[in-house]
mmCIF file of C-alpha atoms and ligand atoms in Angstrom:
data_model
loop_
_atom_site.group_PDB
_atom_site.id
_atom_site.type_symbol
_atom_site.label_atom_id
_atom_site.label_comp_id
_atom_site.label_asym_id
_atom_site.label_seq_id
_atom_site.Cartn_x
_atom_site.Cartn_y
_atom_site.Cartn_z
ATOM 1 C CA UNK P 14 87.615 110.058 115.618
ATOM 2 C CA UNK P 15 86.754 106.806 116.112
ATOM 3 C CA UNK P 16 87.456 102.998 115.112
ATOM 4 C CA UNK P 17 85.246 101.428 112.735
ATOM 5 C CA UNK P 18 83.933 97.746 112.373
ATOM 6 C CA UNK P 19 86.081 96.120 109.797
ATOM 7 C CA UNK P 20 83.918 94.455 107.235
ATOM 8 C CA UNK P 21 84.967 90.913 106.887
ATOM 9 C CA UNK P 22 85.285 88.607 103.324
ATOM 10 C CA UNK P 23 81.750 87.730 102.403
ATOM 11 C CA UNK P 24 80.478 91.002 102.546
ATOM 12 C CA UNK P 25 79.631 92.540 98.784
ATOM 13 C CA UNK P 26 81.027 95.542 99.233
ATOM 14 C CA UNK P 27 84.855 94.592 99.618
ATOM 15 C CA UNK P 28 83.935 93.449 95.675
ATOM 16 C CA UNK P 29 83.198 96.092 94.988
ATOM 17 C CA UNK P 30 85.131 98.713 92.377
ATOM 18 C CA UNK P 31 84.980 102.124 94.632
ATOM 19 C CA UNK P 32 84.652 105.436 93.338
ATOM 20 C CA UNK P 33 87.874 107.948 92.787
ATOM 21 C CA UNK P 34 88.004 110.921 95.250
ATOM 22 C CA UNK P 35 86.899 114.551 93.172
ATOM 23 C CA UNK P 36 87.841 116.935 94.068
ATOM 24 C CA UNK P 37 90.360 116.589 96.728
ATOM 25 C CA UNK P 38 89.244 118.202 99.807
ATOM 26 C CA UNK P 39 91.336 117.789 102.606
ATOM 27 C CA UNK P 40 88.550 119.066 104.986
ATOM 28 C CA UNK P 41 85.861 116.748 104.102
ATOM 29 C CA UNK P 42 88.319 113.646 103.972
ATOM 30 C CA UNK P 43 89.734 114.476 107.282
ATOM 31 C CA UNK P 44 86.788 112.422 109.705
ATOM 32 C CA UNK P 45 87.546 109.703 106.904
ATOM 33 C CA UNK P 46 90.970 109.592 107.105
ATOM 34 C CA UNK P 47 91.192 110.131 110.975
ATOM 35 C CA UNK P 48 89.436 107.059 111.366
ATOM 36 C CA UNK P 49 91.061 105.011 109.184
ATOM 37 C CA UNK P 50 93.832 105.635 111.214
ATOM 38 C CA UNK P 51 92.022 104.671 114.337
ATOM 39 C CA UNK P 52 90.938 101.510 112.709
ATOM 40 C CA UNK P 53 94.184 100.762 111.261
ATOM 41 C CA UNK P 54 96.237 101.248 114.420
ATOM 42 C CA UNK P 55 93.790 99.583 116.873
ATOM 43 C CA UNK P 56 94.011 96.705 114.793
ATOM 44 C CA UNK P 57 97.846 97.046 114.846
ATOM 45 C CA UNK P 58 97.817 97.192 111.062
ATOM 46 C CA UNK P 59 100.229 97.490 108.265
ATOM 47 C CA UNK P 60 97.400 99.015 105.929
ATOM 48 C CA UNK P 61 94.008 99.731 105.612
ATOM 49 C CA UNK P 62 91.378 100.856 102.372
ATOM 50 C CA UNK P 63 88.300 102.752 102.692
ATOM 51 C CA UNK P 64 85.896 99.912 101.663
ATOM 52 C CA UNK P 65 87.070 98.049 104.186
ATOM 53 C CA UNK P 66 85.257 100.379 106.463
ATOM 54 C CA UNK P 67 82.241 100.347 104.088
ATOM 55 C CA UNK P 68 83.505 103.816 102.265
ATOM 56 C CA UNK P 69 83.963 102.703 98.906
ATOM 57 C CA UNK P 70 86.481 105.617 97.828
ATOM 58 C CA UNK P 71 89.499 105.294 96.170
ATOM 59 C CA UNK P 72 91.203 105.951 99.265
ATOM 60 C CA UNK P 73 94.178 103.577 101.367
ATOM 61 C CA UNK P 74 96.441 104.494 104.197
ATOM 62 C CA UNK P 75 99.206 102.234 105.085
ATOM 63 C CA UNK P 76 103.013 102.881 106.739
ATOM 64 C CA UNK P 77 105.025 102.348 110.184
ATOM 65 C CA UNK P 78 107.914 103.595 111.649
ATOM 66 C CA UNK P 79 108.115 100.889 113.915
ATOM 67 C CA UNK P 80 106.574 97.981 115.107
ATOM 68 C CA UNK P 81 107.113 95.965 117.732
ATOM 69 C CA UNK P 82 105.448 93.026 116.609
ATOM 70 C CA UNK P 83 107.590 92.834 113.485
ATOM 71 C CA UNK P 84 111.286 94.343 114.803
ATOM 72 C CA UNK P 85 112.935 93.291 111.189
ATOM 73 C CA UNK P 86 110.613 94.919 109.348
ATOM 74 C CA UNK P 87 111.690 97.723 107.255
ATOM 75 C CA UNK P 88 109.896 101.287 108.141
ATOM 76 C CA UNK P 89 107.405 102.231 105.648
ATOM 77 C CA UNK P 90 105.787 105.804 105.480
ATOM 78 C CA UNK P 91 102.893 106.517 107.456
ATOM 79 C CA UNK P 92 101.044 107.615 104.233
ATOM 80 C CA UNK P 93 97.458 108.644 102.430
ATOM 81 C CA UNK P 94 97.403 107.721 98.783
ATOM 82 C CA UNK P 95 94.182 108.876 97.148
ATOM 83 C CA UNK P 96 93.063 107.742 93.471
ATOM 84 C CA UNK P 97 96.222 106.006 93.075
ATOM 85 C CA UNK P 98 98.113 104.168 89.950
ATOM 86 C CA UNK P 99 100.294 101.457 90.092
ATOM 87 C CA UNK P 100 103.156 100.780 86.908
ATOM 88 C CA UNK P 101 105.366 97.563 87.692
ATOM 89 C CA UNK P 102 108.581 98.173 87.086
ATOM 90 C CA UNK P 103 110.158 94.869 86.091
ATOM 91 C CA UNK P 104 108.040 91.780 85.479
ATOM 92 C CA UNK P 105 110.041 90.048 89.097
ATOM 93 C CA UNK P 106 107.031 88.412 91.267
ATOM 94 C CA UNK P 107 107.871 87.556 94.562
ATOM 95 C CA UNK P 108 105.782 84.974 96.849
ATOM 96 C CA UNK P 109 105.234 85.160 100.244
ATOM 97 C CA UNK P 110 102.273 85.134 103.062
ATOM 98 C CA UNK P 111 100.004 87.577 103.339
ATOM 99 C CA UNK P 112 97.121 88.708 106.013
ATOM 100 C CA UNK P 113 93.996 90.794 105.775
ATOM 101 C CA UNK P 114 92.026 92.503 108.535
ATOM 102 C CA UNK P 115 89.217 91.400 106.182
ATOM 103 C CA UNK P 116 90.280 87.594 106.383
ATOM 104 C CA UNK P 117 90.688 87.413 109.868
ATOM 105 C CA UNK P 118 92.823 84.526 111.003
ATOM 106 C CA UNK P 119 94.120 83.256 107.699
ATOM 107 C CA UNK P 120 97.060 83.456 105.629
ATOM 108 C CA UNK P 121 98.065 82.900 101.895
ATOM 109 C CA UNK P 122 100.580 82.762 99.786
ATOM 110 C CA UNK P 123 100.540 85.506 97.304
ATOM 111 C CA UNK P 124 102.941 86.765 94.163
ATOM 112 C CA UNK P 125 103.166 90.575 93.719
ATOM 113 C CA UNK P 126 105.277 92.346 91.895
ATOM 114 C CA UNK P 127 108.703 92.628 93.625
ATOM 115 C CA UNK P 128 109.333 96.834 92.187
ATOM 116 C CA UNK P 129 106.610 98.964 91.908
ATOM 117 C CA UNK P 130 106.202 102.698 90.495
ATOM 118 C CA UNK P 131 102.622 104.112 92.702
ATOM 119 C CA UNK P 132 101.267 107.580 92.003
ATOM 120 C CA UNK P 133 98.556 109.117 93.466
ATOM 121 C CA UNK P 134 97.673 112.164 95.840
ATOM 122 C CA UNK P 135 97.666 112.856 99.377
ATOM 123 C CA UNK P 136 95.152 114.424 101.951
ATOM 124 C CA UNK P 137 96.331 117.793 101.006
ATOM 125 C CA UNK P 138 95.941 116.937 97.233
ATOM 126 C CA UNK P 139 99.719 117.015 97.219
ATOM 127 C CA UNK P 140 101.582 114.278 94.295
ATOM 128 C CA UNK P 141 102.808 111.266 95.617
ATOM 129 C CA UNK P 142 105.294 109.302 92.971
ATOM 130 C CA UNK P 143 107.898 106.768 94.505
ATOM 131 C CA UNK P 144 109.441 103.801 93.291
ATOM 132 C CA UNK P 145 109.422 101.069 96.222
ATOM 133 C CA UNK P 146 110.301 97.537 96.352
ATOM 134 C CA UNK P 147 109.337 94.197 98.807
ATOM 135 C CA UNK P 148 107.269 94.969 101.283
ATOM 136 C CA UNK P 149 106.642 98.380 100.980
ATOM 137 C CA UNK P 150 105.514 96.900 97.396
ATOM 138 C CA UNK P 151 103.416 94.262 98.664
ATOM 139 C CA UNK P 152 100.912 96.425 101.135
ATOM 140 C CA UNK P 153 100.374 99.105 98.358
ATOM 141 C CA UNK P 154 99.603 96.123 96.217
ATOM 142 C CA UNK P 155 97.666 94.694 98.579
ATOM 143 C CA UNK P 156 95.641 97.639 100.024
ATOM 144 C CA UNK P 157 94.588 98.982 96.149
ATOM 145 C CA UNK P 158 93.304 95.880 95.770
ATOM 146 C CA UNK P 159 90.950 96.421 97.881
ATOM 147 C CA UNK P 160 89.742 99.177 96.086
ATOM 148 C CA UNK P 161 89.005 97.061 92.939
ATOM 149 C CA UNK P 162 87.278 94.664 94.702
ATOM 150 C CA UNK P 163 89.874 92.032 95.490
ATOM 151 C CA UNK P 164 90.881 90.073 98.584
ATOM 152 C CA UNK P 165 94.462 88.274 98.783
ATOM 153 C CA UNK P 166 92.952 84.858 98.783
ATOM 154 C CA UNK P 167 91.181 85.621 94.840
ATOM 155 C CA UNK P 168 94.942 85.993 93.698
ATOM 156 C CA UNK P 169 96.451 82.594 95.823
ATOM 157 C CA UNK P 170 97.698 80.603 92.869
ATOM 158 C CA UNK P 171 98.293 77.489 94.895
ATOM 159 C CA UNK P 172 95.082 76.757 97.435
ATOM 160 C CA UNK P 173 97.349 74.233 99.652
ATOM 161 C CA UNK P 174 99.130 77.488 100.489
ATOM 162 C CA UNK P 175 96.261 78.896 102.565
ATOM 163 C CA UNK P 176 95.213 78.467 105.633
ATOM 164 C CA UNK P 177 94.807 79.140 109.166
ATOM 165 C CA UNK P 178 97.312 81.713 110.872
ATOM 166 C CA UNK P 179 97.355 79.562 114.281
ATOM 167 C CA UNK P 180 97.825 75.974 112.780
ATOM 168 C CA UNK P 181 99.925 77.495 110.481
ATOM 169 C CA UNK P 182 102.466 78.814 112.903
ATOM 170 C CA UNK P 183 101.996 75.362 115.121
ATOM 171 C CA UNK P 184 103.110 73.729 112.208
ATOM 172 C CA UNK P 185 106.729 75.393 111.946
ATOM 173 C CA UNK P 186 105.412 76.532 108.208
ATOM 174 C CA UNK P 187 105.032 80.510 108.894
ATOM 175 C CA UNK P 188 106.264 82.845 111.493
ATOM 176 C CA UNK P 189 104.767 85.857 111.957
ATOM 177 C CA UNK P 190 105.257 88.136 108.596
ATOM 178 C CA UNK P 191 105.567 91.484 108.579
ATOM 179 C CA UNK P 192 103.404 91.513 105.349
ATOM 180 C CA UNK P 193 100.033 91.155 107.383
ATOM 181 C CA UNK P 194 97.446 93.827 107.647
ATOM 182 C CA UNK P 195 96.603 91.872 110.805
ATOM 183 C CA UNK P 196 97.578 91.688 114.248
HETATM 184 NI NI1 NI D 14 93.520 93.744 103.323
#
């Protein structure tokens, strides 16, 4: 086990369209996963995809039960969702900031889709199917992203609504959000 270097926006591979996982195999993905892990909780992290640690599988972890950083924030499932799908389930976008460990620093403005339907499989090749909303919504959104190739800031529909996380907070406009995959 073992944290990873987080490759930051600018490197080609986070634009990258990674590869599904077949067949499951729990042994093989377990170094992977217990890494990710690692990586994700080092950086105090909400979520984290494979290619962001240069493994361009169709692989994301994400979840909490708490943090300490964010006390309001809801719990979300410490969980591994492999090859997954994602079916809106009503056509309500919701705005608000987002973070990346890959955008270190920064934070955006970013619509997602406010209910979400995500399938997929876990590490033991188990079915995963829940309907979530907010911002257990928003970091699945966000972290399978990743796995198509796309950072939050190519889906910022308003540029004046990015910038940097410590001017930012300076200026009154953002307090910490518990929608960051960044400390
Ligand atoms: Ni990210």
């Amino acid at each position: 086990m073992s944290i990873r270097t987080i490759l930051k926006m600018g490197d080609p591979r986070l634009l990258e369209v990674s590869r599904p996982v077949e067949p499951i195999d729990s042994l093989a993905l377990a170094p992977l996963l217990n890494d990710m892990w690692d990586t994700m909780k080092a950086a105090n992290g909400a979520g984290l995809a494979a290619p962001q640690i240069g493994v361009m599988r169709r692989v994301v972890i994400f979840g909490y039960q708490t943090n300490p950083r964010y006390p309001d924030a809801p719990p979300v499932p410490e969980t591994v969702l492999i090859n997954p799908l994602i079916t809106p389930l009503s056509k309500a976008i919701e705005n608000d900031w987002e973070g990346c460990l890959s955008v270190p620093g920064m934070r955006g403005i970013v619509p997602r889709f406010e209910r979400i339907r995500y399938q997929g499989f876990d590490q033991y090749g188990q079915p995963i199917d829940r309907e979530v909303s907010g911002f257990h919504a928003r970091v699945v959104q966000h972290e399978c992203d990743h796995l198509d190739g796309i950072l939050y800031p190519l889906r910022i529909e308003d540029m004046r609504n990015f910038g940097y996380l410590d001017t930012l907070s300076e200026q009154g406009i953002i307090k910490l959000q518990p929608c960051d995959d960044e400390p």
